[in-house]
mmCIF file of C-alpha atoms in Angstrom:
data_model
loop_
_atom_site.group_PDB
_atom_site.id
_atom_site.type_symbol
_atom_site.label_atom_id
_atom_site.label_comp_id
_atom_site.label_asym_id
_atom_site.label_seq_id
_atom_site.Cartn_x
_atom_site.Cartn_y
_atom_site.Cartn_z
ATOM 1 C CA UNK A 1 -20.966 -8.678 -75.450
ATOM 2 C CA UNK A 2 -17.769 -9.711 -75.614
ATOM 3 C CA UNK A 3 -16.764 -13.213 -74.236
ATOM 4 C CA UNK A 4 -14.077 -13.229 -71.531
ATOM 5 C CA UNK A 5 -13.374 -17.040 -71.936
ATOM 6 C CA UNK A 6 -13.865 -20.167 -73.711
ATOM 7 C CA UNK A 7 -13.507 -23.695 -72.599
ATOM 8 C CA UNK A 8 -15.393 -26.505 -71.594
ATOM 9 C CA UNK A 9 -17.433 -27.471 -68.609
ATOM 10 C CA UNK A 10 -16.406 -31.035 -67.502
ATOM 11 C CA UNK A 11 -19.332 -32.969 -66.338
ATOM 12 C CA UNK A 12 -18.880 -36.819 -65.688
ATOM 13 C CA UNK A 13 -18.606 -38.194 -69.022
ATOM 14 C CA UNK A 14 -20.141 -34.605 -71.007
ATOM 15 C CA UNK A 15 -17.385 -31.480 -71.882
ATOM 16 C CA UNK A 16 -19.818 -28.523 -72.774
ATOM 17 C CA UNK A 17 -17.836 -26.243 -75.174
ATOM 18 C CA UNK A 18 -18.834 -22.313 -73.188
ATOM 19 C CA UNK A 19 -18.769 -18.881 -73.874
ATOM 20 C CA UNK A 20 -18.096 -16.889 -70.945
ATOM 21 C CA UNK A 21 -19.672 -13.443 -70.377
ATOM 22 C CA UNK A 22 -19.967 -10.855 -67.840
ATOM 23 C CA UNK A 23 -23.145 -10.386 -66.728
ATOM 24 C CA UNK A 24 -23.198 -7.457 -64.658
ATOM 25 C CA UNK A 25 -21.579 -3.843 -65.310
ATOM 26 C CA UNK A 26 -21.532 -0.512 -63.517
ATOM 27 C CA UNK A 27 -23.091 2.273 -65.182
ATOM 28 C CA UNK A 28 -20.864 5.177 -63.381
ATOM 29 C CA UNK A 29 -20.125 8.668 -64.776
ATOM 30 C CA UNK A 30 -16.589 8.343 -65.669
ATOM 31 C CA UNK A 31 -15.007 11.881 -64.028
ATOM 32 C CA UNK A 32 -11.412 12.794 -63.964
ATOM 33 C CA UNK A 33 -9.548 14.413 -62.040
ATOM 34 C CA UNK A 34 -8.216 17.930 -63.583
ATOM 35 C CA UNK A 35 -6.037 21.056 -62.713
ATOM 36 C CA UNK A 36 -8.753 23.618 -60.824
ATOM 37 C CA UNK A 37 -7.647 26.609 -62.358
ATOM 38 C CA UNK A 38 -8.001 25.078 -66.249
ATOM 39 C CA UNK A 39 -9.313 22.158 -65.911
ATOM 40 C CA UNK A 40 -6.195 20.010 -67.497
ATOM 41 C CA UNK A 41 -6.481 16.702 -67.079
ATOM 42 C CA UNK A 42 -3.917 15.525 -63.884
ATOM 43 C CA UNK A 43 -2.326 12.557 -65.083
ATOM 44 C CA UNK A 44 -0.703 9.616 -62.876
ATOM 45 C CA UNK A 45 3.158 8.828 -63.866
ATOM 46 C CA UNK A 46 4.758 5.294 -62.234
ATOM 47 C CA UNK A 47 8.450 6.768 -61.249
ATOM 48 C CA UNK A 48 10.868 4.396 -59.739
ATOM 49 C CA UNK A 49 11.553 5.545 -56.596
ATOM 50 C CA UNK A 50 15.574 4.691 -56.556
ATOM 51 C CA UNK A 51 16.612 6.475 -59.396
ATOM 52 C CA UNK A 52 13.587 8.628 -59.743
ATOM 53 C CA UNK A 53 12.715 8.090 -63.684
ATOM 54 C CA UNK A 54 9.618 7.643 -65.102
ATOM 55 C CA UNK A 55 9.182 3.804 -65.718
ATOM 56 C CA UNK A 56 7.668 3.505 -69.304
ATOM 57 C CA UNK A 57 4.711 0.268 -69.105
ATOM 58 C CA UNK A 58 7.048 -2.955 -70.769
ATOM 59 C CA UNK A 59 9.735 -1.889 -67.780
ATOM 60 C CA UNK A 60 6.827 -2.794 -65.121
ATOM 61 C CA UNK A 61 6.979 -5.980 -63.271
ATOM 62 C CA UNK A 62 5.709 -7.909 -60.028
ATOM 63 C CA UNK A 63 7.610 -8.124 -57.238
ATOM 64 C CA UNK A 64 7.407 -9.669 -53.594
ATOM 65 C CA UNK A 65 8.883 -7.288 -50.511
ATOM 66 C CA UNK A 66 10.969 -9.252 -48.056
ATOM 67 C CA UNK A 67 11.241 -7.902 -44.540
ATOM 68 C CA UNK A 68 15.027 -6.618 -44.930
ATOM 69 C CA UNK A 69 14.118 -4.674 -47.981
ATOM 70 C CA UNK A 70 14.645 -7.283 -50.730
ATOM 71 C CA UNK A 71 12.288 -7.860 -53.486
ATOM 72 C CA UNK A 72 11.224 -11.199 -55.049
ATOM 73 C CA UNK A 73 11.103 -10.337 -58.807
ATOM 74 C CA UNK A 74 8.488 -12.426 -60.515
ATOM 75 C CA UNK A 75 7.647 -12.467 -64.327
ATOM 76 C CA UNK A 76 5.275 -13.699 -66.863
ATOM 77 C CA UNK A 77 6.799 -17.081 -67.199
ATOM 78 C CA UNK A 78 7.295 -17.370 -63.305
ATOM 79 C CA UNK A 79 2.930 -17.135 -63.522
ATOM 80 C CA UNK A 80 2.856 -18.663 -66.302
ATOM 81 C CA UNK A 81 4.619 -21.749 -64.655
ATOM 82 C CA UNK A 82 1.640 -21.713 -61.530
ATOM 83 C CA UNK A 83 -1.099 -22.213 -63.834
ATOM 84 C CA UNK A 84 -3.252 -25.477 -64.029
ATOM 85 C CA UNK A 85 -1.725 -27.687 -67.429
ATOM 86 C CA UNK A 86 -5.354 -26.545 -69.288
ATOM 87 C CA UNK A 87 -6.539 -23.162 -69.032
ATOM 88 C CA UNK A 88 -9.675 -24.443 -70.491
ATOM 89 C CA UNK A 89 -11.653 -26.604 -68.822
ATOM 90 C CA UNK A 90 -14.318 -25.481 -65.738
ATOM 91 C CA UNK A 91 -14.094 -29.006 -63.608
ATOM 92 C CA UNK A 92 -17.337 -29.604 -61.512
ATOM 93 C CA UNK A 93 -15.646 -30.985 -57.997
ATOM 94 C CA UNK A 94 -18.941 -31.520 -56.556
ATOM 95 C CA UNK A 95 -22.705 -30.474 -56.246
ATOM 96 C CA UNK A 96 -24.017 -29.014 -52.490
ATOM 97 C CA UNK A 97 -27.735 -27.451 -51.799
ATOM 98 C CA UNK A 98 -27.967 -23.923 -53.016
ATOM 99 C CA UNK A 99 -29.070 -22.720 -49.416
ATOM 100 C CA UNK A 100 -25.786 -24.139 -47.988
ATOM 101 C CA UNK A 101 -23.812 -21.688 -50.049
ATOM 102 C CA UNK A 102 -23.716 -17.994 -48.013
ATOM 103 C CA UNK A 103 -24.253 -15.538 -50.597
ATOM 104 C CA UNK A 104 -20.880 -13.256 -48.947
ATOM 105 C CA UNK A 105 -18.907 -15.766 -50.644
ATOM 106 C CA UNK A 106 -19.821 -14.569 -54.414
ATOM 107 C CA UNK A 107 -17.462 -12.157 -55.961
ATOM 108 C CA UNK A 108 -18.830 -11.815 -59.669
ATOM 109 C CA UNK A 109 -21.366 -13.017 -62.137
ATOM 110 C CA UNK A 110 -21.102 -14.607 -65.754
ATOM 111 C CA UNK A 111 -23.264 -15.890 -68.078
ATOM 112 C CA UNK A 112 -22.252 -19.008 -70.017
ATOM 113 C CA UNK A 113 -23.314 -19.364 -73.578
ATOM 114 C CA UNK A 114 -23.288 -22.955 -75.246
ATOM 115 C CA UNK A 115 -21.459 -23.516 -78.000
ATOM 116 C CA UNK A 116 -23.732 -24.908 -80.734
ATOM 117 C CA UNK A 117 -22.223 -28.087 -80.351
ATOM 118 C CA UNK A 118 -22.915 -28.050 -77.087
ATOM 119 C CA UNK A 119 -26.372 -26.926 -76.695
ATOM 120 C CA UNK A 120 -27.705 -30.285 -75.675
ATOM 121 C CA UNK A 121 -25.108 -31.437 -72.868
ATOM 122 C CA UNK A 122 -25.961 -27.416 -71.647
ATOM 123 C CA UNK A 123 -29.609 -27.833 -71.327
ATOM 124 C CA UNK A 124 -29.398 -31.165 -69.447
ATOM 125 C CA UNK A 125 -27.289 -29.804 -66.741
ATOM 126 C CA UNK A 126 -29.047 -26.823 -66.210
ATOM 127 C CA UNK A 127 -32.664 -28.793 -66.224
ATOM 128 C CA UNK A 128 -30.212 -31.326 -63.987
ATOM 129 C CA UNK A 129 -29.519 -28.383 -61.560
ATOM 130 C CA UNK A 130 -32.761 -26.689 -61.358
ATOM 131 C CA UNK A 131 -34.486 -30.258 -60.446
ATOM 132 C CA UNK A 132 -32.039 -31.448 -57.701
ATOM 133 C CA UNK A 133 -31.768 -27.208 -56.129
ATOM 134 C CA UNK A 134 -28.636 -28.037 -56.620
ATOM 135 C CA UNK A 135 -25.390 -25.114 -57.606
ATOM 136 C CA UNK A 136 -22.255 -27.273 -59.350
ATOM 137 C CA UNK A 137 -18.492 -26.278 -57.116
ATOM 138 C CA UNK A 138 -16.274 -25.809 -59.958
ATOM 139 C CA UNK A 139 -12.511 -24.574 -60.136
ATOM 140 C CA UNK A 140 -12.134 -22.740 -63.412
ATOM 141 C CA UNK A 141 -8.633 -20.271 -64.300
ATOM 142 C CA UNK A 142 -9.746 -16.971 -65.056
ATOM 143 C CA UNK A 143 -6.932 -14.386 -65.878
ATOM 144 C CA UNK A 144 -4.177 -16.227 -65.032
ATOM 145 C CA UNK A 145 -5.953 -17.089 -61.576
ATOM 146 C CA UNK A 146 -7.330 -20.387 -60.415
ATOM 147 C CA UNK A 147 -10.657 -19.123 -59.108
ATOM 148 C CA UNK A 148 -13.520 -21.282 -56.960
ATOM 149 C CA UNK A 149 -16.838 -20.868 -58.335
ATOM 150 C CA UNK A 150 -20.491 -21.863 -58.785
ATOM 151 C CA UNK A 151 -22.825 -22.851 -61.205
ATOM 152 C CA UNK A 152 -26.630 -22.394 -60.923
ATOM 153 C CA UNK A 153 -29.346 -21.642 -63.284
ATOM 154 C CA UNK A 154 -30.825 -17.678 -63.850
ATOM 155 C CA UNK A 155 -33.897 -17.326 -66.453
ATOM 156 C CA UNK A 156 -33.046 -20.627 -68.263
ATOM 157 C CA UNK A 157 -29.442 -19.528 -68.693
ATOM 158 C CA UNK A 158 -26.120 -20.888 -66.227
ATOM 159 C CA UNK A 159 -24.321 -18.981 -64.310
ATOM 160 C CA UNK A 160 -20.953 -18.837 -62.983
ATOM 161 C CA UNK A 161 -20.928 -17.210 -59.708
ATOM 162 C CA UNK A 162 -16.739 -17.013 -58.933
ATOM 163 C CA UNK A 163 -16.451 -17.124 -55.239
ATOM 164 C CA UNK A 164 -13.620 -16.104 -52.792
ATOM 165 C CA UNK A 165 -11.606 -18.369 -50.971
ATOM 166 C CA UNK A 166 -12.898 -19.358 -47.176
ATOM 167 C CA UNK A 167 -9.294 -17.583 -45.533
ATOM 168 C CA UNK A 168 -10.646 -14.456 -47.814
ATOM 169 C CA UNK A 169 -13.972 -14.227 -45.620
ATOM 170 C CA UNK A 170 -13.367 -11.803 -42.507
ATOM 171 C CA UNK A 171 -14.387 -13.140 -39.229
ATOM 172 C CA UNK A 172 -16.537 -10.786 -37.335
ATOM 173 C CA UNK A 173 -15.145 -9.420 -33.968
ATOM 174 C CA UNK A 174 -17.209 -6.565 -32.175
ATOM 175 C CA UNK A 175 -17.792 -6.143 -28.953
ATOM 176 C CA UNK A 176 -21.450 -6.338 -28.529
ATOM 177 C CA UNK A 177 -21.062 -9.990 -29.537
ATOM 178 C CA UNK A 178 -19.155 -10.524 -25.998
ATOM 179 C CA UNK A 179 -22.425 -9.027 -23.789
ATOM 180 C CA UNK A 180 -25.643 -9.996 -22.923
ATOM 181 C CA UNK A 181 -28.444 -8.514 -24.148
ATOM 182 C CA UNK A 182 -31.900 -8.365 -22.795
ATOM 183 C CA UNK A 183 -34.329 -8.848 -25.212
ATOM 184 C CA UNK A 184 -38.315 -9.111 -23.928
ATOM 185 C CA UNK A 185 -40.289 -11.495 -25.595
ATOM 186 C CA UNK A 186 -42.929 -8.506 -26.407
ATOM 187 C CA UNK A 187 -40.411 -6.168 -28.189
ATOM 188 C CA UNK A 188 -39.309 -8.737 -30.699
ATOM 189 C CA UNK A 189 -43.104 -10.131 -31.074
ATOM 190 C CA UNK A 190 -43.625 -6.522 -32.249
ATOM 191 C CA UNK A 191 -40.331 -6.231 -34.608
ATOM 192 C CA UNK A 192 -41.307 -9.797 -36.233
ATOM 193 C CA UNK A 193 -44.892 -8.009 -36.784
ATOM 194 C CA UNK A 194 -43.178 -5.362 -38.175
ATOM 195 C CA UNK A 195 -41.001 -6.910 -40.414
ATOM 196 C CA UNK A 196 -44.347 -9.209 -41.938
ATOM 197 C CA UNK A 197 -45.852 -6.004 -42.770
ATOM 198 C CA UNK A 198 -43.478 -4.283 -44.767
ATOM 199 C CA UNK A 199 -43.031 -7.937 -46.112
ATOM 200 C CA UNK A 200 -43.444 -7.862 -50.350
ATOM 201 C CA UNK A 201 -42.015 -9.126 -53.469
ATOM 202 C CA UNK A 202 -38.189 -8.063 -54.609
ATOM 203 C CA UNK A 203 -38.936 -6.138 -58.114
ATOM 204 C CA UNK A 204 -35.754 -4.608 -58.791
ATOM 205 C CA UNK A 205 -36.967 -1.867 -60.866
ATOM 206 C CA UNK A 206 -38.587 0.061 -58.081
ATOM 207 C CA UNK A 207 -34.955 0.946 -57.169
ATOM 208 C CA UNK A 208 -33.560 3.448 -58.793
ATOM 209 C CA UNK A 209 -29.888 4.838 -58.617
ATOM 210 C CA UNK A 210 -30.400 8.835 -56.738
ATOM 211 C CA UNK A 211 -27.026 9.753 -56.552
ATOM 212 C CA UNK A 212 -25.952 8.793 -60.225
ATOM 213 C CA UNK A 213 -29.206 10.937 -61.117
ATOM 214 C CA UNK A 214 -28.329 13.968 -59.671
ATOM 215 C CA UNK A 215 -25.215 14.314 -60.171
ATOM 216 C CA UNK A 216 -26.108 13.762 -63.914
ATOM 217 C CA UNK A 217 -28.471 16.859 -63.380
ATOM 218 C CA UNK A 218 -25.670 18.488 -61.881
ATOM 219 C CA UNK A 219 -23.457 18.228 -64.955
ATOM 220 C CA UNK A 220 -26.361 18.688 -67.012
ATOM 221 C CA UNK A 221 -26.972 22.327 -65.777
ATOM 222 C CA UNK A 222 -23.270 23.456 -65.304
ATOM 223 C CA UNK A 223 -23.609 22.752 -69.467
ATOM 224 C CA UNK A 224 -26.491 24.279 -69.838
ATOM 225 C CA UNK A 225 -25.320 27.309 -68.081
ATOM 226 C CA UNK A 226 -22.068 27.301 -69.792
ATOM 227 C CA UNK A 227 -20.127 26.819 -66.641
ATOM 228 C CA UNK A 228 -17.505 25.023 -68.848
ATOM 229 C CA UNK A 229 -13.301 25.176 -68.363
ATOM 230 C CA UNK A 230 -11.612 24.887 -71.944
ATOM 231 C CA UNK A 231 -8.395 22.739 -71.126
ATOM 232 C CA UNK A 232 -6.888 23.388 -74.424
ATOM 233 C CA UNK A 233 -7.789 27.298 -74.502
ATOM 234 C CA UNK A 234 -4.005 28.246 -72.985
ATOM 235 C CA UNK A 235 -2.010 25.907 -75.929
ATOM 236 C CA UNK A 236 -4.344 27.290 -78.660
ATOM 237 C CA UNK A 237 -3.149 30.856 -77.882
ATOM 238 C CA UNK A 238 0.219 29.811 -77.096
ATOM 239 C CA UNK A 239 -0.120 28.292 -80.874
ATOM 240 C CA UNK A 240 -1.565 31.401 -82.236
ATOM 241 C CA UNK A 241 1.435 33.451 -80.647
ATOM 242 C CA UNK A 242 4.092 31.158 -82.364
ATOM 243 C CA UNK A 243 1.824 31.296 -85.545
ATOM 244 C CA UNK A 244 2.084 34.933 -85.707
ATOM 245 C CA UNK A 245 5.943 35.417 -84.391
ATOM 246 C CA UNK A 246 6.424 32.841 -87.478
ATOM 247 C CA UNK A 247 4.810 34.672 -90.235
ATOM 248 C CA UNK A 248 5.774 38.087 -89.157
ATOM 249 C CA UNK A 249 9.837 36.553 -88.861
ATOM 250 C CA UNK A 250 9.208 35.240 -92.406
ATOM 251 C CA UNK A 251 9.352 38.432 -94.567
ATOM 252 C CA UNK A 252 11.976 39.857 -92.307
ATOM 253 C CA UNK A 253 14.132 36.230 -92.781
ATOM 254 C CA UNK A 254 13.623 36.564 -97.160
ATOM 255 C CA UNK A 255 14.764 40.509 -96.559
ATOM 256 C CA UNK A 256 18.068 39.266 -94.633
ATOM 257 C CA UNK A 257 18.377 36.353 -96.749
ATOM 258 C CA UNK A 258 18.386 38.624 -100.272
ATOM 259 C CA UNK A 259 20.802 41.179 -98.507
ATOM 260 C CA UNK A 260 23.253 38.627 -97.752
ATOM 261 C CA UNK A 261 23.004 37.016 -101.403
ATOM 262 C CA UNK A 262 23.503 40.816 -102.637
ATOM 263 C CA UNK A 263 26.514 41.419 -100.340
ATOM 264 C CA UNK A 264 27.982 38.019 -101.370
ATOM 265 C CA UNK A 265 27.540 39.224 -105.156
ATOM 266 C CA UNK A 266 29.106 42.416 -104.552
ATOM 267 C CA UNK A 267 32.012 40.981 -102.646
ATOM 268 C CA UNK A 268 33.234 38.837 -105.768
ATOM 269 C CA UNK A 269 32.170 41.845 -108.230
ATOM 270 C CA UNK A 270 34.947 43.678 -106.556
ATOM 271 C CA UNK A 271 37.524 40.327 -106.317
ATOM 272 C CA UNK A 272 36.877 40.288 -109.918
ATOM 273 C CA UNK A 273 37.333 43.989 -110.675
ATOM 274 C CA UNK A 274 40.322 44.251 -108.926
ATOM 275 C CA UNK A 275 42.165 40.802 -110.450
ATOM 276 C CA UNK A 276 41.642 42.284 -113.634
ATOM 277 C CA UNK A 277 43.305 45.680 -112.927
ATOM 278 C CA UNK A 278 45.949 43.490 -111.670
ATOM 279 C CA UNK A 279 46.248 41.484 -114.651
ATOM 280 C CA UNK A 280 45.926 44.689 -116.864
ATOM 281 C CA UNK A 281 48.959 46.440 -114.971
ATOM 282 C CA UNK A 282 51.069 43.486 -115.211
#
């Protein structure tokens, strides 16, 4: 794995040197989209809308739209210029009880590696958090963002869990949540029963991913059946064409090209021939 970012945790007194890491990742079947009738592949070009050019990647900027039409340009240095003075530190701003913490507000995992250094200092505060059931608020920058996040312990290792704002959280407006609704005392007796017996341990691997399996089958037995496009099969005969227009222009080229170097050599033989009868008669 390949670590996203390095700093320190600060702890009261302790600063644990980290490695950070992803820990998750999505195992979809990358698919593009093509041209139906070849398959080429359809690519995406950014074209400025004013003058209509393609915009080439180091002409591409941020920008703010006002209202009337204007546009806040903002560059690197202008982001540059928001972020906190170190880059590198992951400052706890307080400790709450896990269960206080609604899991909706989690965005993304990492796992934090200790550097060697800072093995000890690591192991205390994750021991520390698992005794208290305690998750660590910090505020860490993570590309070029100030981001809200928590720490808590998974299989002996810490984990940041970076967590969206509270004005990021959509309030839930539906209408059912306006009425009353009459609910006897036997019909929810006999959904909590129901609930208790379907009641068993989470384990993950019983899960499995259908859709990503199928359609793997799918692709699978289009190869298998050699229900393939070949992209590249129209320029490889255009080449071919242009290969053969070439080689059969070549001999005819050398033919033209010795005429014209035997015209030329005629041409003075008879300048020549004809300045010396003129010399001769004089």
């Amino acid at each position: 794995m390949r670590a996203v970012w390095k700093g320190t945790i600060g702890f009261g007194t302790y600063a644990i040197p980290v490695k950070v890491y992803s820990a998750t990742e999505e195992h979809n079947i990358p698919l593009h989209q093509v041209h139906e009738p070849d398959g080429g592949r359809v690519r995406v070009k950014w074209v400025c809308e004013v003058d209509g050019a393609e915009v080439p990647p180091a002409e591409i900027a941020k920008g703010y739209p006002v209202p009337n039409g204007d546009v806040v340009l903002l560059t690197a240095g202008d982001f540059a210029s928001l972020l906190a003075p170190t880059t590198q530190s992951m400052d706890v701003v307080g400790f709450t009880p896990a269960d206080q913490v609604d899991p909706m507000y989690f965005a993304r995992g990492y796992y934090l590696e200790p550097e060697p250094a800072g093995t000890k200092p690591y192991v205390l505060l994750s021991e520390a958090l698992q005794q208290s059931g305690r998750i660590a608020i910090v505020k860490v920058t993570l590309r070029q963002r100030e981001t809200l996040g928590a720490l808590r312990v998974r299989d002996q290792v810490i984990l940041l869990e970076t967590m969206l704002w509270p004005d990021e959280i959509r309030r839930p407006d539906f209408p059912f949540l306006h009425e009353d609704v009459d609910l006897r005392r036997g019909e929810l007796r006999n959904a909590v029963s129901l609930i208790e017996d379907l009641t068993e341990d989470f384990e993950p691997g019983r899960y499995t991913d259908h859709y990503r399996e199928a359609l793997e089958a799918l692709i699978q037995a289009k190869l298998d059946g050699d229900d393939v496009l070949q992209p590249t099969a129209a320029e490889q005969a255009e080449g071919v064409t242009r290969l053969l227009a070439a080689l059969q222009q070549g001999p005819v080229e050398k033919a033209k090209e010795a005429a014209d170097k035997a015209r030329q050599a005629r041409t003075r033989a008879k300048r020549a021939s004809s300045s010396a009868s003129s010399a001769k008669t004089s």
